[in-house]
Amino acid sequence: MTNKTLLLTYTALILLIVILPVNSITDSPMNDTYIIHIRLDYLGHILLFLPCLFLIRLAWPMPFFPLILSGLLFATATEGLQYLLPYRTFNSNDLLANLTGVLLGILLLIPAVFKWLNRRIKKPQLKGKIIPGENEN
């Protein structure tokens, strides 16, 4: 499976969860279950958006800040789409959980960021190489 196919599958899964009326029951057990004082529903949102930046980065390598912006926009758009659907509801806490998942997903990118920083910081070794314009007699 290619990286773009993986991202497309992930996106399709999230859109299906957003579009389908899967949480129409108001007395859902997810709404009454808490793990470390976090409602299970919100924890699900966080976990769902955790790999977002990592998968976008795999499919389309891009600078760090546009990457974060695209992840935040995707998380916001998915919750905004629920506002437009009559059988779904917009919930600001869900939006906050989506954005938290995206931002925590930065932790998955830390190795890539350090690799990028190392490439920027390291200067090329010039020992034994002739640089045009220098050392000319």
PDB file of C-alpha atoms in Angstrom:
ATOM      1  CA  MET A   1       0.000   0.000   0.000  1.00  0.00           C
ATOM      2  CA  THR A   2       1.459   3.354  -0.977  1.00  0.00           C
ATOM      3  CA  ASN A   3       1.609   6.309   1.390  1.00  0.00           C
ATOM      4  CA  LYS A   4      -1.013   8.229  -0.589  1.00  0.00           C
ATOM      5  CA  THR A   5      -3.345   5.218  -0.554  1.00  0.00           C
ATOM      6  CA  LEU A   6      -2.890   4.947   3.206  1.00  0.00           C
ATOM      7  CA  LEU A   7      -3.774   8.637   3.645  1.00  0.00           C
ATOM      8  CA  LEU A   8      -6.771   8.281   1.331  1.00  0.00           C
ATOM      9  CA  THR A   9      -8.021   5.267   3.313  1.00  0.00           C
ATOM     10  CA  TYR A  10      -7.575   7.146   6.596  1.00  0.00           C
ATOM     11  CA  THR A  11      -9.422  10.184   5.216  1.00  0.00           C
ATOM     12  CA  ALA A  12     -12.253   8.032   3.856  1.00  0.00           C
ATOM     13  CA  LEU A  13     -12.622   6.298   7.231  1.00  0.00           C
ATOM     14  CA  ILE A  14     -12.884   9.609   9.056  1.00  0.00           C
ATOM     15  CA  LEU A  15     -15.377  10.988   6.533  1.00  0.00           C
ATOM     16  CA  LEU A  16     -17.511   7.857   6.867  1.00  0.00           C
ATOM     17  CA  ILE A  17     -17.517   8.242  10.639  1.00  0.00           C
ATOM     18  CA  VAL A  18     -18.504  11.902  10.231  1.00  0.00           C
ATOM     19  CA  ILE A  19     -21.221  11.368   7.619  1.00  0.00           C
ATOM     20  CA  LEU A  20     -22.877   8.180   8.887  1.00  0.00           C
ATOM     21  CA  PRO A  21     -25.360   8.526  11.762  1.00  0.00           C
ATOM     22  CA  VAL A  22     -23.273   6.389  14.129  1.00  0.00           C
ATOM     23  CA  ASN A  23     -23.788   8.389  17.312  1.00  0.00           C
ATOM     24  CA  SER A  24     -27.491   9.136  17.167  1.00  0.00           C
ATOM     25  CA  ILE A  25     -28.078   7.525  20.558  1.00  0.00           C
ATOM     26  CA  THR A  26     -27.825  10.209  23.234  1.00  0.00           C
ATOM     27  CA  ASP A  27     -27.466   7.627  26.006  1.00  0.00           C
ATOM     28  CA  SER A  28     -24.411   6.065  24.380  1.00  0.00           C
ATOM     29  CA  PRO A  29     -22.016   4.305  26.786  1.00  0.00           C
ATOM     30  CA  MET A  30     -19.198   6.403  25.280  1.00  0.00           C
ATOM     31  CA  ASN A  31     -20.796   9.521  26.738  1.00  0.00           C
ATOM     32  CA  ASP A  32     -20.848   8.120  30.270  1.00  0.00           C
ATOM     33  CA  THR A  33     -17.469   6.343  30.360  1.00  0.00           C
ATOM     34  CA  TYR A  34     -14.413   8.246  31.578  1.00  0.00           C
ATOM     35  CA  ILE A  35     -10.744   7.328  31.414  1.00  0.00           C
ATOM     36  CA  ILE A  36      -8.460   9.557  33.510  1.00  0.00           C
ATOM     37  CA  HIS A  37     -11.276  12.124  33.751  1.00  0.00           C
ATOM     38  CA  ILE A  38     -11.589  12.282  29.938  1.00  0.00           C
ATOM     39  CA  ARG A  39     -14.860  11.186  28.389  1.00  0.00           C
ATOM     40  CA  LEU A  40     -14.321   8.130  26.170  1.00  0.00           C
ATOM     41  CA  ASP A  41     -15.973   9.935  23.259  1.00  0.00           C
ATOM     42  CA  TYR A  42     -13.382  12.724  23.392  1.00  0.00           C
ATOM     43  CA  LEU A  43     -10.549  10.242  23.825  1.00  0.00           C
ATOM     44  CA  GLY A  44     -11.785   8.532  20.655  1.00  0.00           C
ATOM     45  CA  HIS A  45     -11.595  11.854  18.797  1.00  0.00           C
ATOM     46  CA  ILE A  46      -8.055  12.444  20.049  1.00  0.00           C
ATOM     47  CA  LEU A  47      -6.902   8.966  19.033  1.00  0.00           C
ATOM     48  CA  LEU A  48      -8.604   9.207  15.651  1.00  0.00           C
ATOM     49  CA  PHE A  49      -6.737  12.396  14.722  1.00  0.00           C
ATOM     50  CA  LEU A  50      -3.417  11.434  16.301  1.00  0.00           C
ATOM     51  CA  PRO A  51      -1.905   9.959  13.095  1.00  0.00           C
ATOM     52  CA  CYS A  52      -3.233  12.751  10.858  1.00  0.00           C
ATOM     53  CA  LEU A  53      -0.029  14.797  10.487  1.00  0.00           C
ATOM     54  CA  PHE A  54       2.141  11.706  10.246  1.00  0.00           C
ATOM     55  CA  LEU A  55       0.070  10.298   7.371  1.00  0.00           C
ATOM     56  CA  ILE A  56      -0.076  13.631   5.554  1.00  0.00           C
ATOM     57  CA  ARG A  57       3.700  13.941   5.906  1.00  0.00           C
ATOM     58  CA  LEU A  58       4.218  10.442   4.518  1.00  0.00           C
ATOM     59  CA  ALA A  59       2.019  11.117   1.505  1.00  0.00           C
ATOM     60  CA  TRP A  60       3.147  14.671   0.785  1.00  0.00           C
ATOM     61  CA  PRO A  61       6.402  15.872   2.315  1.00  0.00           C
ATOM     62  CA  MET A  62       5.926  19.547   3.047  1.00  0.00           C
ATOM     63  CA  PRO A  63       7.304  22.177   5.415  1.00  0.00           C
ATOM     64  CA  PHE A  64       6.351  21.858   9.063  1.00  0.00           C
ATOM     65  CA  PHE A  65       3.950  24.812   9.433  1.00  0.00           C
ATOM     66  CA  PRO A  66       1.855  24.121   6.295  1.00  0.00           C
ATOM     67  CA  LEU A  67       1.683  20.522   7.491  1.00  0.00           C
ATOM     68  CA  ILE A  68       0.299  21.555  10.885  1.00  0.00           C
ATOM     69  CA  LEU A  69      -2.111  23.993   9.233  1.00  0.00           C
ATOM     70  CA  SER A  70      -3.446  21.319   6.872  1.00  0.00           C
ATOM     71  CA  GLY A  71      -4.016  18.925   9.777  1.00  0.00           C
ATOM     72  CA  LEU A  72      -5.813  21.569  11.837  1.00  0.00           C
ATOM     73  CA  LEU A  73      -7.974  22.553   8.869  1.00  0.00           C
ATOM     74  CA  PHE A  74      -8.899  18.913   8.223  1.00  0.00           C
ATOM     75  CA  ALA A  75      -9.862  18.383  11.879  1.00  0.00           C
ATOM     76  CA  THR A  76     -11.947  21.568  11.845  1.00  0.00           C
ATOM     77  CA  ALA A  77     -13.603  20.715   8.521  1.00  0.00           C
ATOM     78  CA  THR A  78     -14.706  17.290   9.715  1.00  0.00           C
ATOM     79  CA  GLU A  79     -16.490  18.742  12.718  1.00  0.00           C
ATOM     80  CA  GLY A  80     -17.829  21.618  10.593  1.00  0.00           C
ATOM     81  CA  LEU A  81     -19.309  19.096   8.175  1.00  0.00           C
ATOM     82  CA  GLN A  82     -21.378  17.697  11.030  1.00  0.00           C
ATOM     83  CA  TYR A  83     -22.875  21.151  11.510  1.00  0.00           C
ATOM     84  CA  LEU A  84     -24.268  20.959   7.965  1.00  0.00           C
ATOM     85  CA  LEU A  85     -25.824  17.511   8.397  1.00  0.00           C
ATOM     86  CA  PRO A  86     -29.323  17.532   9.941  1.00  0.00           C
ATOM     87  CA  TYR A  87     -28.857  14.179  11.693  1.00  0.00           C
ATOM     88  CA  ARG A  88     -25.486  15.118  13.248  1.00  0.00           C
ATOM     89  CA  THR A  89     -24.607  17.860  15.716  1.00  0.00           C
ATOM     90  CA  PHE A  90     -21.661  20.201  15.984  1.00  0.00           C
ATOM     91  CA  ASN A  91     -19.925  19.961  19.340  1.00  0.00           C
ATOM     92  CA  SER A  92     -17.174  22.392  20.297  1.00  0.00           C
ATOM     93  CA  ASN A  93     -15.716  19.816  22.698  1.00  0.00           C
ATOM     94  CA  ASP A  94     -15.427  17.336  19.829  1.00  0.00           C
ATOM     95  CA  LEU A  95     -13.664  20.016  17.793  1.00  0.00           C
ATOM     96  CA  LEU A  96     -11.270  20.666  20.658  1.00  0.00           C
ATOM     97  CA  ALA A  97     -10.589  16.917  20.944  1.00  0.00           C
ATOM     98  CA  ASN A  98      -9.947  16.703  17.170  1.00  0.00           C
ATOM     99  CA  LEU A  99      -7.481  19.592  17.325  1.00  0.00           C
ATOM    100  CA  THR A 100      -5.819  18.102  20.409  1.00  0.00           C
ATOM    101  CA  GLY A 101      -5.312  14.837  18.518  1.00  0.00           C
ATOM    102  CA  VAL A 102      -3.701  16.668  15.601  1.00  0.00           C
ATOM    103  CA  LEU A 103      -1.421  18.666  17.886  1.00  0.00           C
ATOM    104  CA  LEU A 104      -0.429  15.591  19.900  1.00  0.00           C
ATOM    105  CA  GLY A 105       0.323  13.961  16.559  1.00  0.00           C
ATOM    106  CA  ILE A 106       3.295  16.307  16.320  1.00  0.00           C
ATOM    107  CA  LEU A 107       4.965  13.886  18.747  1.00  0.00           C
ATOM    108  CA  LEU A 108       4.909  11.285  15.970  1.00  0.00           C
ATOM    109  CA  LEU A 109       6.810  13.735  13.780  1.00  0.00           C
ATOM    110  CA  ILE A 110       9.582  14.558  16.254  1.00  0.00           C
ATOM    111  CA  PRO A 111      12.094  12.117  14.705  1.00  0.00           C
ATOM    112  CA  ALA A 112      11.461  13.635  11.269  1.00  0.00           C
ATOM    113  CA  VAL A 113      11.877  17.154  12.657  1.00  0.00           C
ATOM    114  CA  PHE A 114      15.197  16.270  14.298  1.00  0.00           C
ATOM    115  CA  LYS A 115      16.417  14.700  11.060  1.00  0.00           C
ATOM    116  CA  TRP A 116      15.485  17.880   9.191  1.00  0.00           C
ATOM    117  CA  LEU A 117      17.200  20.068  11.795  1.00  0.00           C
ATOM    118  CA  ASN A 118      20.357  17.958  11.651  1.00  0.00           C
ATOM    119  CA  ARG A 119      20.523  18.402   7.885  1.00  0.00           C
ATOM    120  CA  ARG A 120      20.140  22.165   8.302  1.00  0.00           C
ATOM    121  CA  ILE A 121      22.706  22.491  11.095  1.00  0.00           C
ATOM    122  CA  LYS A 122      25.422  20.253   9.706  1.00  0.00           C
ATOM    123  CA  LYS A 123      27.775  22.068   7.372  1.00  0.00           C
ATOM    124  CA  PRO A 124      29.389  20.152   4.540  1.00  0.00           C
ATOM    125  CA  GLN A 125      32.937  18.984   5.075  1.00  0.00           C
ATOM    126  CA  LEU A 126      35.267  20.815   2.674  1.00  0.00           C
ATOM    127  CA  LYS A 127      38.572  19.162   3.550  1.00  0.00           C
ATOM    128  CA  GLY A 128      40.540  18.272   0.474  1.00  0.00           C
ATOM    129  CA  LYS A 129      37.984  19.780  -1.909  1.00  0.00           C
ATOM    130  CA  ILE A 130      38.798  22.669  -4.179  1.00  0.00           C
ATOM    131  CA  ILE A 131      36.307  25.489  -4.035  1.00  0.00           C
ATOM    132  CA  PRO A 132      36.130  27.504  -7.277  1.00  0.00           C
ATOM    133  CA  GLY A 133      37.587  30.965  -6.813  1.00  0.00           C
ATOM    134  CA  GLU A 134      39.778  29.968  -3.871  1.00  0.00           C
ATOM    135  CA  ASN A 135      43.275  28.502  -3.765  1.00  0.00           C
ATOM    136  CA  GLU A 136      43.933  29.687  -7.300  1.00  0.00           C
ATOM    137  CA  ASN A 137      47.499  30.752  -8.157  1.00  0.00           C
TER     138      ASN A 137
END
